[in-house]
Amino acid sequence: HNTWLSDNSRYLFTTDEITGEPLGSFDVSDIGNIDLIDTYYTDSMPQEEVHNVRVLNDFLINPSYGSQMVICDAARPDNIIEIANYPTGNFLCWDASPYLPSGNIIAADVDGGVYVFEPNYTRACYLEGNIIDSITTIPLNNVQVKIIGPDKVKLSNLIGDYRTGLALAGTYDVEFKKLGYKTQLFQSVSLASGQLTTLNVEMVPFVLTGTVLDATTTQVIPGADVMVTNGIDTTYTTTDGSGIFTITNMTSGNLDILVTKWGYVTFCQSIFADGSVPFSISLQHGYYDDFATDLGWTVNSSTTSGEWERGIPVGTTLGSLPGNPGVDSQSDCSNYAFVTGNGGGNATFDDVDNGVTNLVSPVMDLTTYTDPYINYERWYQCPSTTSAANMDTLFIKISDGINTVNLEQITLADANPGTWVNASLRLSNYLTPGAAMQLSVRISDFAASQTLLECGFDKFSVTNGPQSIDENYSASSFRLFPNPGNGIFKIVLNEELRKTANLVTIMDYTGRIIYSKATNSINSETFGDESIPSGLYIVGVYSDGQLIGNQRLIKVN
């Protein structure tokens, strides 16, 4: 859209009048070999393009489509740093001239407004360096370099070089992060106006290893699914024949780890991992599935749309009514569920039509349970008041391999439309617990009714006794509730840990402890603080200074 040469005519700065496009900085010192050496997006509105650029004493004066006037330091044209910006109302800043004898900048917006600025040109603080693998010495590209505080982020290039900086001088912590490497934090890096600070980094490869064991027999468990996430990136793997898993495509630090296998209770915890110590994870026998991974549920359908599918629910609406609520059960370890169709948008799109869709669990041996309860959460939406009998009904059934009976039969009359509903049902009231039990969730919609119909199913488990009095938790962990909650919670430990635990902490995701309480009676006390800001935290339980368990806590308003 426009160009302007640097004061020494060695560099050319360009703008494109296209949404989301950056300002470009080109080395034109060799006209036969022009190089793009940097791109600049406005710090506060990176989605808005710079409209024009002009140059004065190696500063760039940039009126922006983001309705602001911006000044950048381009003394290092391969590291352009924004030093000032000013909003100019609701209209894009069209053009600006810095060349008056007064030194003032005159700017105009597209609606005819005129602005007079008295600039204070100050050189930026430059931070640059090179990043390599500490073992191979190979340069590392796409390393995220973050200056903590302003949280300015730049990425290293193909040869491992990075260039960044700030307008304000001071001391800052600088973080280097890349999948497959240990996150490194350099504290109190000094940055000064007009000066280059060089910080070269050798990043250490990060490997997370662990073994999954049967908590009863202590034998290894092959074929267990393992999911690890840092809140942004997620990676999956499976334990090998020796029960061992290895993950290399992840960053070190606070991680959520989830381990699943049919016939065992899901393990999910928040951990801090730097790769130095292998983990040992024990799974309790039992049945639990919040569908974070695929544990073998099958779908049989004759519908033309809306068959059961495992996924992160996408919300739908029909006028003012919710169809799919757009979230899974909020009290489990994942954000996955089974839903009928998951296309989103209007609820009449991808709902159940013209047939039956049936979700069936893998086989369960429940003969070892003394008093098994079937637990799950479900939602049902069918706003029609003229549904034909049995055509728009959600049937949740249990089978022993020979006999099949209804656990629930949900219709419009007894449903809570578009909301998750808990169920905890005593199996012996329906069938004798057997070695070949299967649960099925059946919904149908036929041409005779053709109504809007959507359903969801999540957080399935089998417990001894009702779920409300017999949650599963391992010897290395604990249960806290309510979670999510307002910051005040209680903790349930097994009897052995209850005797020794004497400290509870809450840590934010930077590793800072924001709450601590010493106690000798964890089972009967309340913990937490309503003043804690909303967000994600880690609750730790300690015994004489040793961490004996931690869980993720979600604080909501």
Coordinates of C-alpha atoms in Angstrom, one line a residue:
H1 CA 0.0 0.0 0.0
N2 CA 2.9 2.4 0.7
T3 CA 6.7 2.3 1.3
W4 CA 9.3 4.5 2.9
L5 CA 13.1 4.3 2.9
S6 CA 15.2 4.5 6.0
D7 CA 17.3 7.6 6.6
N8 CA 20.3 5.9 5.1
S9 CA 18.3 4.4 2.2
R10 CA 19.5 0.9 3.1
Y11 CA 16.2 -0.4 4.3
L12 CA 12.6 -0.2 3.0
F13 CA 9.5 -0.3 5.1
T14 CA 6.2 -1.4 3.6
T15 CA 2.5 -1.6 4.5
D16 CA -0.3 -3.6 3.0
E17 CA -3.9 -2.4 3.2
I18 CA -5.1 -5.9 4.0
T19 CA -6.6 -7.0 7.3
G20 CA -4.1 -8.8 9.6
E21 CA -1.0 -8.1 7.4
P22 CA 2.1 -6.7 9.1
L23 CA 4.5 -3.9 8.3
G24 CA 7.5 -5.4 6.5
S25 CA 11.2 -4.4 6.9
F26 CA 13.4 -5.1 3.9
D27 CA 17.2 -4.9 3.4
V28 CA 17.6 -3.2 0.0
S29 CA 21.3 -2.4 0.3
D30 CA 21.8 -4.9 -2.6
I31 CA 19.1 -4.1 -5.0
G32 CA 19.7 -7.5 -6.7
N33 CA 19.2 -9.4 -3.5
I34 CA 16.4 -7.9 -1.4
D35 CA 15.8 -9.6 1.9
L36 CA 12.8 -9.5 4.3
I37 CA 14.4 -9.1 7.7
D38 CA 11.5 -8.4 10.1
T39 CA 7.7 -8.0 10.3
Y40 CA 5.8 -5.9 12.8
Y41 CA 2.3 -6.2 14.1
T42 CA 1.0 -3.6 16.5
D43 CA 1.3 -4.8 20.1
S44 CA -2.2 -4.0 21.3
M45 CA -4.1 -4.8 18.0
P46 CA -2.1 -7.3 16.0
Q47 CA -5.1 -8.1 13.9
E48 CA -5.2 -4.6 12.5
E49 CA -2.9 -3.6 9.7
V50 CA -0.6 -0.5 9.7
H51 CA -2.1 1.9 7.1
N52 CA 0.9 4.0 6.3
V53 CA 4.5 4.3 7.4
R54 CA 6.9 7.3 7.5
V55 CA 10.5 7.4 8.8
L56 CA 12.2 10.1 10.9
N57 CA 15.6 9.5 12.6
D58 CA 15.1 5.7 12.4
F59 CA 11.7 6.0 14.1
L60 CA 8.6 4.7 12.3
I61 CA 5.5 6.8 12.5
N62 CA 2.6 4.3 11.8
P63 CA -1.1 5.4 11.6
S64 CA -3.1 2.2 12.1
Y65 CA -6.4 0.7 11.1
G66 CA -6.8 -0.1 14.8
S67 CA -7.7 3.5 15.4
Q68 CA -4.4 4.4 16.9
M69 CA -1.2 6.3 16.2
V70 CA 1.9 4.1 16.8
I71 CA 5.6 4.9 16.9
C72 CA 8.3 2.2 16.6
D73 CA 12.0 2.2 17.0
A74 CA 13.7 0.9 13.8
A75 CA 17.3 1.7 14.7
R76 CA 17.8 -2.1 14.4
P77 CA 15.6 -2.7 11.4
D78 CA 15.6 -6.5 11.9
N79 CA 14.1 -5.9 15.4
I80 CA 11.3 -3.3 15.2
I81 CA 10.0 -2.4 18.6
E82 CA 6.9 -0.4 19.4
I83 CA 7.6 2.4 21.9
A84 CA 4.4 4.4 22.0
N85 CA 0.7 4.3 20.9
Y86 CA -2.3 6.5 21.3
P87 CA -6.0 5.7 20.5
T88 CA -7.7 8.1 18.0
G89 CA -11.3 7.3 18.7
N90 CA -13.6 5.1 16.7
F91 CA -12.1 5.7 13.3
L92 CA -9.0 4.4 11.7
C93 CA -6.0 6.7 11.8
W94 CA -5.5 7.5 8.1
D95 CA -2.1 9.3 7.8
A96 CA 0.5 11.2 9.9
S97 CA 3.4 13.5 9.2
P98 CA 6.3 14.0 11.6
Y99 CA 8.2 16.5 9.5
L100 CA 7.0 19.9 10.8
P101 CA 9.7 22.3 12.2
S102 CA 8.0 22.0 15.6
G103 CA 8.6 18.3 15.7
N104 CA 4.9 17.7 16.3
I105 CA 3.1 14.9 14.5
I106 CA -0.1 15.8 12.7
A107 CA -2.4 12.9 12.2
A108 CA -5.9 12.5 10.6
D109 CA -8.5 9.9 10.9
V110 CA -10.9 8.6 8.1
D111 CA -13.8 10.6 9.5
G112 CA -12.0 13.9 9.3
G113 CA -10.6 14.2 12.8
V114 CA -7.2 15.9 13.2
Y115 CA -4.8 15.1 16.0
V116 CA -1.6 17.0 17.1
F117 CA 1.0 14.9 19.0
E118 CA 4.1 16.1 20.8
P119 CA 6.3 13.0 20.7
N120 CA 9.1 12.0 23.1
Y121 CA 11.3 9.8 20.9
T122 CA 13.1 7.3 23.1
R123 CA 15.2 4.3 21.9
A124 CA 13.9 0.9 22.8
C125 CA 15.6 -1.8 24.9
Y126 CA 16.9 -4.6 22.6
L127 CA 17.1 -8.3 23.6
E128 CA 18.6 -10.7 21.1
G129 CA 20.4 -14.1 21.0
N130 CA 20.7 -17.6 19.6
I131 CA 19.1 -20.8 20.9
I132 CA 20.5 -24.3 20.4
D133 CA 19.9 -27.9 21.6
S134 CA 22.3 -28.4 24.5
I135 CA 23.2 -31.9 23.3
T136 CA 23.3 -31.7 19.5
T137 CA 24.1 -27.9 19.3
I138 CA 21.5 -27.8 16.5
P139 CA 19.8 -24.4 16.2
L140 CA 16.2 -24.4 17.5
N141 CA 13.5 -22.6 15.6
N142 CA 10.0 -21.7 16.9
V143 CA 11.2 -21.4 20.5
Q144 CA 8.7 -19.1 22.3
V145 CA 10.6 -16.2 24.0
K146 CA 8.5 -14.4 26.5
I147 CA 9.4 -11.3 28.5
I148 CA 7.4 -11.8 31.7
G149 CA 5.3 -8.9 32.8
P150 CA 4.4 -7.3 29.6
D151 CA 4.3 -10.9 28.3
K152 CA 5.7 -10.0 25.0
V153 CA 6.3 -13.1 22.9
K154 CA 8.6 -13.6 19.9
L155 CA 9.7 -16.8 18.1
S156 CA 13.2 -17.9 17.1
N157 CA 13.9 -18.3 13.4
L158 CA 15.3 -21.2 11.4
I159 CA 18.9 -20.6 12.5
G160 CA 17.9 -20.2 16.2
D161 CA 18.1 -16.5 16.3
Y162 CA 15.5 -14.4 18.2
R163 CA 15.1 -10.6 18.4
T164 CA 12.7 -8.8 20.8
G165 CA 12.7 -5.9 23.2
L166 CA 10.6 -3.4 25.1
A167 CA 10.0 0.3 25.3
L168 CA 10.6 0.6 29.0
A169 CA 14.0 -0.1 30.6
G170 CA 14.2 -2.3 33.7
T171 CA 14.9 -5.8 34.9
Y172 CA 12.7 -8.6 33.6
D173 CA 12.3 -12.4 33.8
V174 CA 12.6 -14.0 30.4
E175 CA 11.1 -17.5 29.6
F176 CA 12.2 -19.9 26.8
K177 CA 9.7 -22.6 25.9
K178 CA 9.5 -25.2 23.2
L179 CA 7.8 -28.6 22.9
G180 CA 10.2 -31.4 23.7
Y181 CA 12.5 -29.2 25.9
K182 CA 12.7 -28.1 29.5
T183 CA 11.3 -24.6 30.0
Q184 CA 14.0 -22.2 31.1
L185 CA 13.5 -19.0 33.0
F186 CA 16.2 -16.4 33.3
Q187 CA 15.5 -14.0 36.1
S188 CA 16.4 -10.3 36.4
V189 CA 17.6 -9.7 32.9
S190 CA 18.6 -6.1 32.7
L191 CA 17.3 -4.1 29.7
A192 CA 18.4 -0.5 29.0
S193 CA 17.2 2.1 26.5
G194 CA 19.2 2.1 23.3
Q195 CA 21.3 -0.8 24.4
L196 CA 21.5 -4.4 23.1
T197 CA 21.4 -7.2 25.7
T198 CA 22.6 -10.6 24.3
L199 CA 21.2 -13.8 25.9
N200 CA 22.2 -17.0 24.2
V201 CA 20.4 -20.2 25.4
E202 CA 21.1 -23.9 25.4
M203 CA 17.8 -25.8 25.8
V204 CA 17.8 -29.2 27.5
P205 CA 15.6 -31.9 25.9
F206 CA 12.6 -32.9 28.1
V207 CA 11.5 -36.5 28.4
L208 CA 8.6 -37.6 30.6
T209 CA 8.7 -41.3 31.4
G210 CA 6.5 -43.4 33.7
T211 CA 5.3 -46.9 34.5
V212 CA 1.6 -47.8 34.9
L213 CA 0.9 -50.5 37.5
D214 CA -2.1 -52.5 38.8
A215 CA -2.7 -51.1 42.3
T216 CA -3.7 -54.5 43.6
T217 CA -1.2 -56.9 42.0
T218 CA 1.6 -54.3 41.3
Q219 CA 1.9 -55.9 37.9
V220 CA 2.5 -53.6 34.9
I221 CA -0.4 -52.6 32.7
P222 CA 0.3 -52.6 28.9
G223 CA -2.0 -50.8 26.5
A224 CA -3.1 -48.0 28.9
D225 CA -3.9 -44.7 27.2
V226 CA -1.8 -41.7 28.5
M227 CA -2.8 -38.1 27.9
V228 CA -0.6 -35.2 29.0
T229 CA -1.4 -31.5 28.5
N230 CA 0.1 -28.2 29.6
G231 CA -3.1 -26.3 29.1
I232 CA -2.3 -25.4 25.5
D233 CA -0.6 -28.5 23.9
T234 CA -1.8 -32.0 24.4
T235 CA -0.1 -35.3 23.5
Y236 CA -1.2 -38.9 23.6
T237 CA 0.6 -42.2 23.9
T238 CA 0.1 -45.8 25.1
T239 CA 2.0 -47.9 27.5
D240 CA 4.2 -50.6 26.0
G241 CA 4.4 -54.3 26.9
S242 CA 6.3 -53.3 30.1
G243 CA 3.7 -50.8 31.1
I244 CA 6.1 -47.9 30.3
F245 CA 5.2 -44.7 28.5
T246 CA 7.5 -42.1 27.1
I247 CA 6.5 -38.6 26.0
T248 CA 9.0 -36.2 24.3
N249 CA 6.7 -33.7 22.6
M250 CA 5.8 -31.7 25.7
T251 CA 7.2 -28.9 27.8
S252 CA 8.4 -29.2 31.4
G253 CA 6.5 -27.6 34.2
N254 CA 3.0 -27.9 35.5
L255 CA 1.2 -30.7 33.5
D256 CA -2.1 -32.5 33.7
I257 CA -1.7 -36.2 33.3
L258 CA -4.5 -38.7 32.6
V259 CA -4.2 -42.5 32.4
T260 CA -7.1 -44.7 31.3
K261 CA -7.8 -48.3 30.6
W262 CA -11.1 -50.2 30.6
G263 CA -11.5 -52.2 33.8
Y264 CA -9.6 -49.5 35.8
V265 CA -10.5 -46.2 37.4
T266 CA -9.1 -43.2 35.5
F267 CA -6.1 -41.6 37.0
C268 CA -6.0 -37.8 36.6
Q269 CA -3.7 -35.4 38.5
S270 CA -1.8 -32.2 38.1
I271 CA 2.0 -32.7 38.4
F272 CA 5.1 -30.7 38.2
A273 CA 7.6 -32.5 35.9
D274 CA 11.1 -31.5 34.9
G275 CA 12.0 -34.9 33.4
S276 CA 14.5 -35.9 36.1
V277 CA 12.4 -38.5 37.9
P278 CA 10.2 -41.3 36.2
F279 CA 6.7 -41.5 37.4
S280 CA 5.0 -44.6 38.8
I281 CA 1.2 -44.5 38.4
S282 CA -1.1 -47.1 40.0
L283 CA -4.6 -47.8 38.7
Q284 CA -7.4 -49.1 40.9
H285 CA -9.7 -51.8 39.6
G286 CA -13.1 -50.6 38.6
Y287 CA -15.1 -49.0 35.8
Y288 CA -14.9 -45.3 35.0
D289 CA -15.0 -43.4 31.7
D290 CA -15.4 -39.7 31.1
F291 CA -14.4 -40.3 27.4
A292 CA -11.2 -38.5 27.5
T293 CA -9.8 -41.4 25.4
D294 CA -11.5 -44.1 23.4
L295 CA -12.0 -47.1 25.7
G296 CA -14.0 -49.1 23.2
W297 CA -17.6 -48.0 23.4
T298 CA -19.4 -48.9 20.1
V299 CA -22.1 -47.0 18.1
N300 CA -24.7 -48.7 16.0
S301 CA -26.9 -46.3 14.0
S302 CA -29.6 -46.3 11.3
T303 CA -30.1 -42.5 11.5
T304 CA -29.5 -40.1 8.6
S305 CA -27.9 -37.7 11.1
G306 CA -27.2 -37.2 14.7
E307 CA -25.6 -40.5 15.6
W308 CA -23.6 -40.8 18.8
E309 CA -20.1 -39.5 18.6
R310 CA -17.3 -38.9 21.1
G311 CA -16.1 -35.3 21.2
I312 CA -15.9 -31.9 22.9
P313 CA -19.6 -30.8 22.8
V314 CA -20.4 -27.9 20.5
G315 CA -23.3 -25.8 21.6
T316 CA -26.5 -25.6 19.6
T317 CA -29.6 -23.4 20.0
L318 CA -33.2 -23.4 18.8
G319 CA -34.5 -19.9 19.3
S320 CA -34.1 -19.2 23.0
L321 CA -33.8 -22.9 23.9
P322 CA -30.5 -24.7 24.4
G323 CA -30.0 -27.8 22.3
N324 CA -26.6 -29.1 23.1
P325 CA -25.4 -27.2 26.2
G326 CA -21.9 -26.9 24.7
V327 CA -20.0 -28.4 27.7
D328 CA -19.4 -31.8 29.1
S329 CA -20.0 -32.8 32.7
Q330 CA -18.0 -30.2 34.6
S331 CA -17.0 -32.6 37.5
D332 CA -14.8 -35.1 35.5
C333 CA -11.2 -35.2 34.2
S334 CA -11.8 -34.1 30.6
N335 CA -14.0 -31.9 28.4
Y336 CA -15.1 -34.8 26.2
A337 CA -18.5 -36.6 26.2
F338 CA -20.7 -38.6 23.9
V339 CA -23.3 -36.5 22.1
T340 CA -25.8 -37.1 19.3
G341 CA -24.3 -35.2 16.4
N342 CA -21.8 -32.5 17.1
G343 CA -22.1 -30.1 14.2
G344 CA -23.0 -27.0 16.2
G345 CA -25.1 -24.0 15.1
N346 CA -28.9 -24.5 14.8
A347 CA -30.1 -27.4 16.8
T348 CA -32.1 -28.8 13.9
F349 CA -28.8 -29.4 12.1
D350 CA -27.2 -32.8 12.9
D351 CA -29.8 -33.7 15.4
V352 CA -31.2 -37.3 15.5
D353 CA -33.2 -38.0 12.4
N354 CA -34.9 -41.0 10.7
G355 CA -33.7 -43.9 12.8
V356 CA -32.0 -45.2 15.9
T357 CA -28.6 -44.5 17.3
N358 CA -27.3 -46.8 20.1
L359 CA -24.2 -46.4 22.3
V360 CA -22.9 -49.6 23.9
S361 CA -20.2 -50.0 26.6
P362 CA -17.5 -52.7 26.6
V363 CA -18.3 -55.8 28.7
M364 CA -18.0 -55.4 32.5
D365 CA -17.4 -58.1 35.1
L366 CA -19.4 -56.9 38.2
T367 CA -19.3 -60.1 40.2
T368 CA -16.5 -58.7 42.4
Y369 CA -18.7 -55.8 43.6
T370 CA -20.7 -56.2 46.8
D371 CA -23.4 -53.7 46.0
P372 CA -22.7 -52.1 42.6
Y373 CA -24.3 -48.8 41.6
I374 CA -24.4 -47.6 37.9
N375 CA -23.5 -43.8 37.8
Y376 CA -23.6 -41.4 34.8
E377 CA -24.6 -38.0 33.7
R378 CA -27.0 -37.3 30.7
W379 CA -28.9 -34.6 29.1
Y380 CA -31.9 -34.7 26.8
Q381 CA -33.5 -32.1 24.6
C382 CA -36.8 -32.5 22.7
P383 CA -38.9 -29.4 22.7
S384 CA -41.8 -30.9 20.7
T385 CA -45.1 -31.4 22.7
T386 CA -46.5 -33.8 20.1
S387 CA -43.8 -36.5 20.1
A388 CA -45.1 -40.0 19.2
A389 CA -44.9 -42.6 21.9
N390 CA -41.4 -44.3 22.2
M391 CA -40.2 -42.4 19.2
D392 CA -38.3 -39.6 21.0
T393 CA -37.5 -41.4 24.2
L394 CA -34.0 -41.8 25.6
F395 CA -33.5 -45.4 26.9
I396 CA -30.6 -46.2 29.2
K397 CA -30.4 -50.0 29.5
I398 CA -28.4 -52.6 31.3
S399 CA -27.8 -56.2 30.1
D400 CA -26.3 -59.3 31.7
G401 CA -25.7 -60.9 28.3
I402 CA -29.1 -62.6 28.3
N403 CA -31.6 -60.2 29.8
T404 CA -31.9 -56.4 29.1
V405 CA -33.8 -54.0 31.3
N406 CA -34.4 -50.2 31.4
L407 CA -32.4 -48.2 34.0
E408 CA -34.1 -45.0 32.8
Q409 CA -36.6 -44.0 30.2
I410 CA -36.5 -40.2 29.7
T411 CA -39.1 -38.2 27.8
L412 CA -39.9 -34.6 27.6
A413 CA -42.2 -34.8 30.6
D414 CA -39.4 -35.8 33.1
A415 CA -36.3 -34.3 31.4
N416 CA -34.4 -31.1 32.3
P417 CA -33.9 -29.8 28.7
G418 CA -30.4 -29.0 27.7
T419 CA -28.9 -29.6 31.2
W420 CA -26.7 -32.3 32.7
V421 CA -28.6 -34.6 35.1
N422 CA -26.9 -37.1 37.5
A423 CA -28.0 -40.6 38.0
S424 CA -26.8 -43.2 40.6
L425 CA -28.8 -46.5 40.3
R426 CA -28.5 -49.6 42.4
L427 CA -27.9 -52.5 39.9
S428 CA -29.5 -55.2 42.1
N429 CA -32.9 -53.4 41.8
Y430 CA -32.8 -54.3 38.1
L431 CA -30.5 -57.3 37.5
T432 CA -28.2 -59.6 39.4
P433 CA -24.6 -58.4 38.9
G434 CA -22.9 -60.7 36.4
A435 CA -19.6 -61.2 34.5
A436 CA -20.9 -60.0 31.1
M437 CA -22.7 -56.7 31.9
Q438 CA -23.1 -54.0 29.3
L439 CA -24.7 -50.6 29.4
S440 CA -26.5 -49.1 26.3
V441 CA -27.9 -45.6 25.6
R442 CA -30.5 -45.7 22.9
I443 CA -32.3 -42.8 21.2
S444 CA -34.6 -42.8 18.1
D445 CA -36.4 -40.4 15.8
F446 CA -38.6 -41.6 13.0
A447 CA -40.3 -39.9 10.0
A448 CA -43.7 -40.0 11.9
S449 CA -42.4 -37.5 14.5
Q450 CA -39.4 -35.6 12.9
T451 CA -38.8 -33.6 16.0
L452 CA -35.7 -31.8 17.2
L453 CA -33.9 -34.4 19.3
E454 CA -30.4 -34.1 20.9
C455 CA -28.8 -36.0 23.8
G456 CA -25.6 -36.4 25.7
F457 CA -23.9 -39.0 28.0
D458 CA -20.8 -38.6 30.2
K459 CA -19.0 -39.6 33.4
F460 CA -19.9 -43.2 33.5
S461 CA -18.7 -45.3 36.5
V462 CA -19.5 -48.3 38.7
T463 CA -19.1 -47.9 42.5
N464 CA -19.8 -49.9 45.6
G465 CA -22.7 -47.9 47.0
P466 CA -24.1 -44.7 45.6
Q467 CA -21.7 -42.3 44.0
S468 CA -22.4 -39.6 46.5
I469 CA -20.9 -41.7 49.4
D470 CA -18.3 -43.8 47.6
E471 CA -16.1 -41.9 45.1
N472 CA -13.0 -43.6 43.8
Y473 CA -9.7 -42.1 44.8
S474 CA -6.2 -43.7 44.9
A475 CA -3.8 -44.1 47.8
S476 CA -1.5 -41.5 46.2
S477 CA -4.3 -38.9 45.8
F478 CA -7.4 -37.5 47.4
R479 CA -10.8 -36.1 46.5
L480 CA -11.9 -32.4 47.0
F481 CA -15.3 -31.0 46.6
P482 CA -17.1 -29.0 45.4
N483 CA -14.9 -28.7 42.3
P484 CA -15.5 -26.5 40.4
G485 CA -16.5 -24.2 43.3
N486 CA -16.2 -20.8 44.9
G487 CA -12.8 -21.5 46.5
I488 CA -14.1 -23.1 49.7
F489 CA -13.8 -26.9 49.7
K490 CA -13.4 -30.1 51.7
I491 CA -11.0 -33.0 51.2
V492 CA -11.5 -36.7 51.5
L493 CA -8.4 -38.9 52.1
N494 CA -8.1 -42.6 52.6
E495 CA -7.7 -43.7 56.3
E496 CA -3.9 -44.1 56.1
L497 CA -3.2 -40.7 54.6
R498 CA -5.6 -39.0 57.0
K499 CA -3.4 -40.0 59.9
T500 CA -0.3 -38.2 58.6
A501 CA -1.4 -35.3 56.4
N502 CA -0.9 -32.0 58.1
L503 CA -0.7 -29.2 55.5
V504 CA -2.9 -28.0 52.6
T505 CA -1.7 -25.5 50.0
I506 CA -3.1 -23.9 46.9
M507 CA -0.7 -23.0 44.1
D508 CA -1.3 -21.0 41.0
Y509 CA 0.0 -22.1 37.6
T510 CA 3.1 -20.0 38.0
G511 CA 4.1 -22.2 40.9
R512 CA 3.3 -19.4 43.5
I513 CA 1.6 -20.6 46.7
I514 CA -1.4 -18.4 47.4
Y515 CA -2.9 -20.3 50.3
S516 CA -1.6 -22.5 53.1
K517 CA -3.2 -24.1 56.1
A518 CA -1.6 -26.4 58.7
T519 CA -4.1 -29.0 60.1
N520 CA -4.3 -32.2 62.1
S521 CA -7.9 -33.1 61.1
I522 CA -8.1 -32.8 57.3
N523 CA -11.2 -35.0 57.0
S524 CA -13.4 -32.6 59.0
E525 CA -12.1 -29.1 58.1
T526 CA -12.9 -26.7 55.2
F527 CA -10.1 -25.1 53.2
G528 CA -9.6 -22.4 50.6
D529 CA -10.6 -18.8 50.3
E530 CA -13.5 -17.1 48.4
S531 CA -11.2 -14.2 47.6
I532 CA -9.0 -16.3 45.3
P533 CA -9.5 -15.1 41.7
S534 CA -11.3 -17.3 39.3
G535 CA -9.0 -19.7 37.5
L536 CA -7.1 -23.0 37.6
Y537 CA -5.1 -24.0 40.6
I538 CA -3.3 -27.0 42.1
V539 CA -4.2 -28.2 45.7
G540 CA -1.4 -30.0 47.4
V541 CA -1.6 -32.1 50.6
Y542 CA 1.6 -32.6 52.6
S543 CA 2.8 -34.9 55.4
D544 CA 5.8 -33.4 57.3
G545 CA 6.9 -31.5 54.3
Q546 CA 6.5 -34.3 51.8
L547 CA 3.9 -34.0 49.0
I548 CA 1.5 -36.9 49.2
G549 CA -1.1 -35.9 46.7
N550 CA -2.3 -33.0 44.5
Q551 CA -5.4 -32.2 42.5
R552 CA -6.5 -29.6 40.0
L553 CA -9.0 -27.0 41.5
I554 CA -11.2 -24.8 39.3
K555 CA -12.4 -21.6 41.0
V556 CA -15.5 -20.0 39.5
N557 CA -17.4 -16.8 40.3

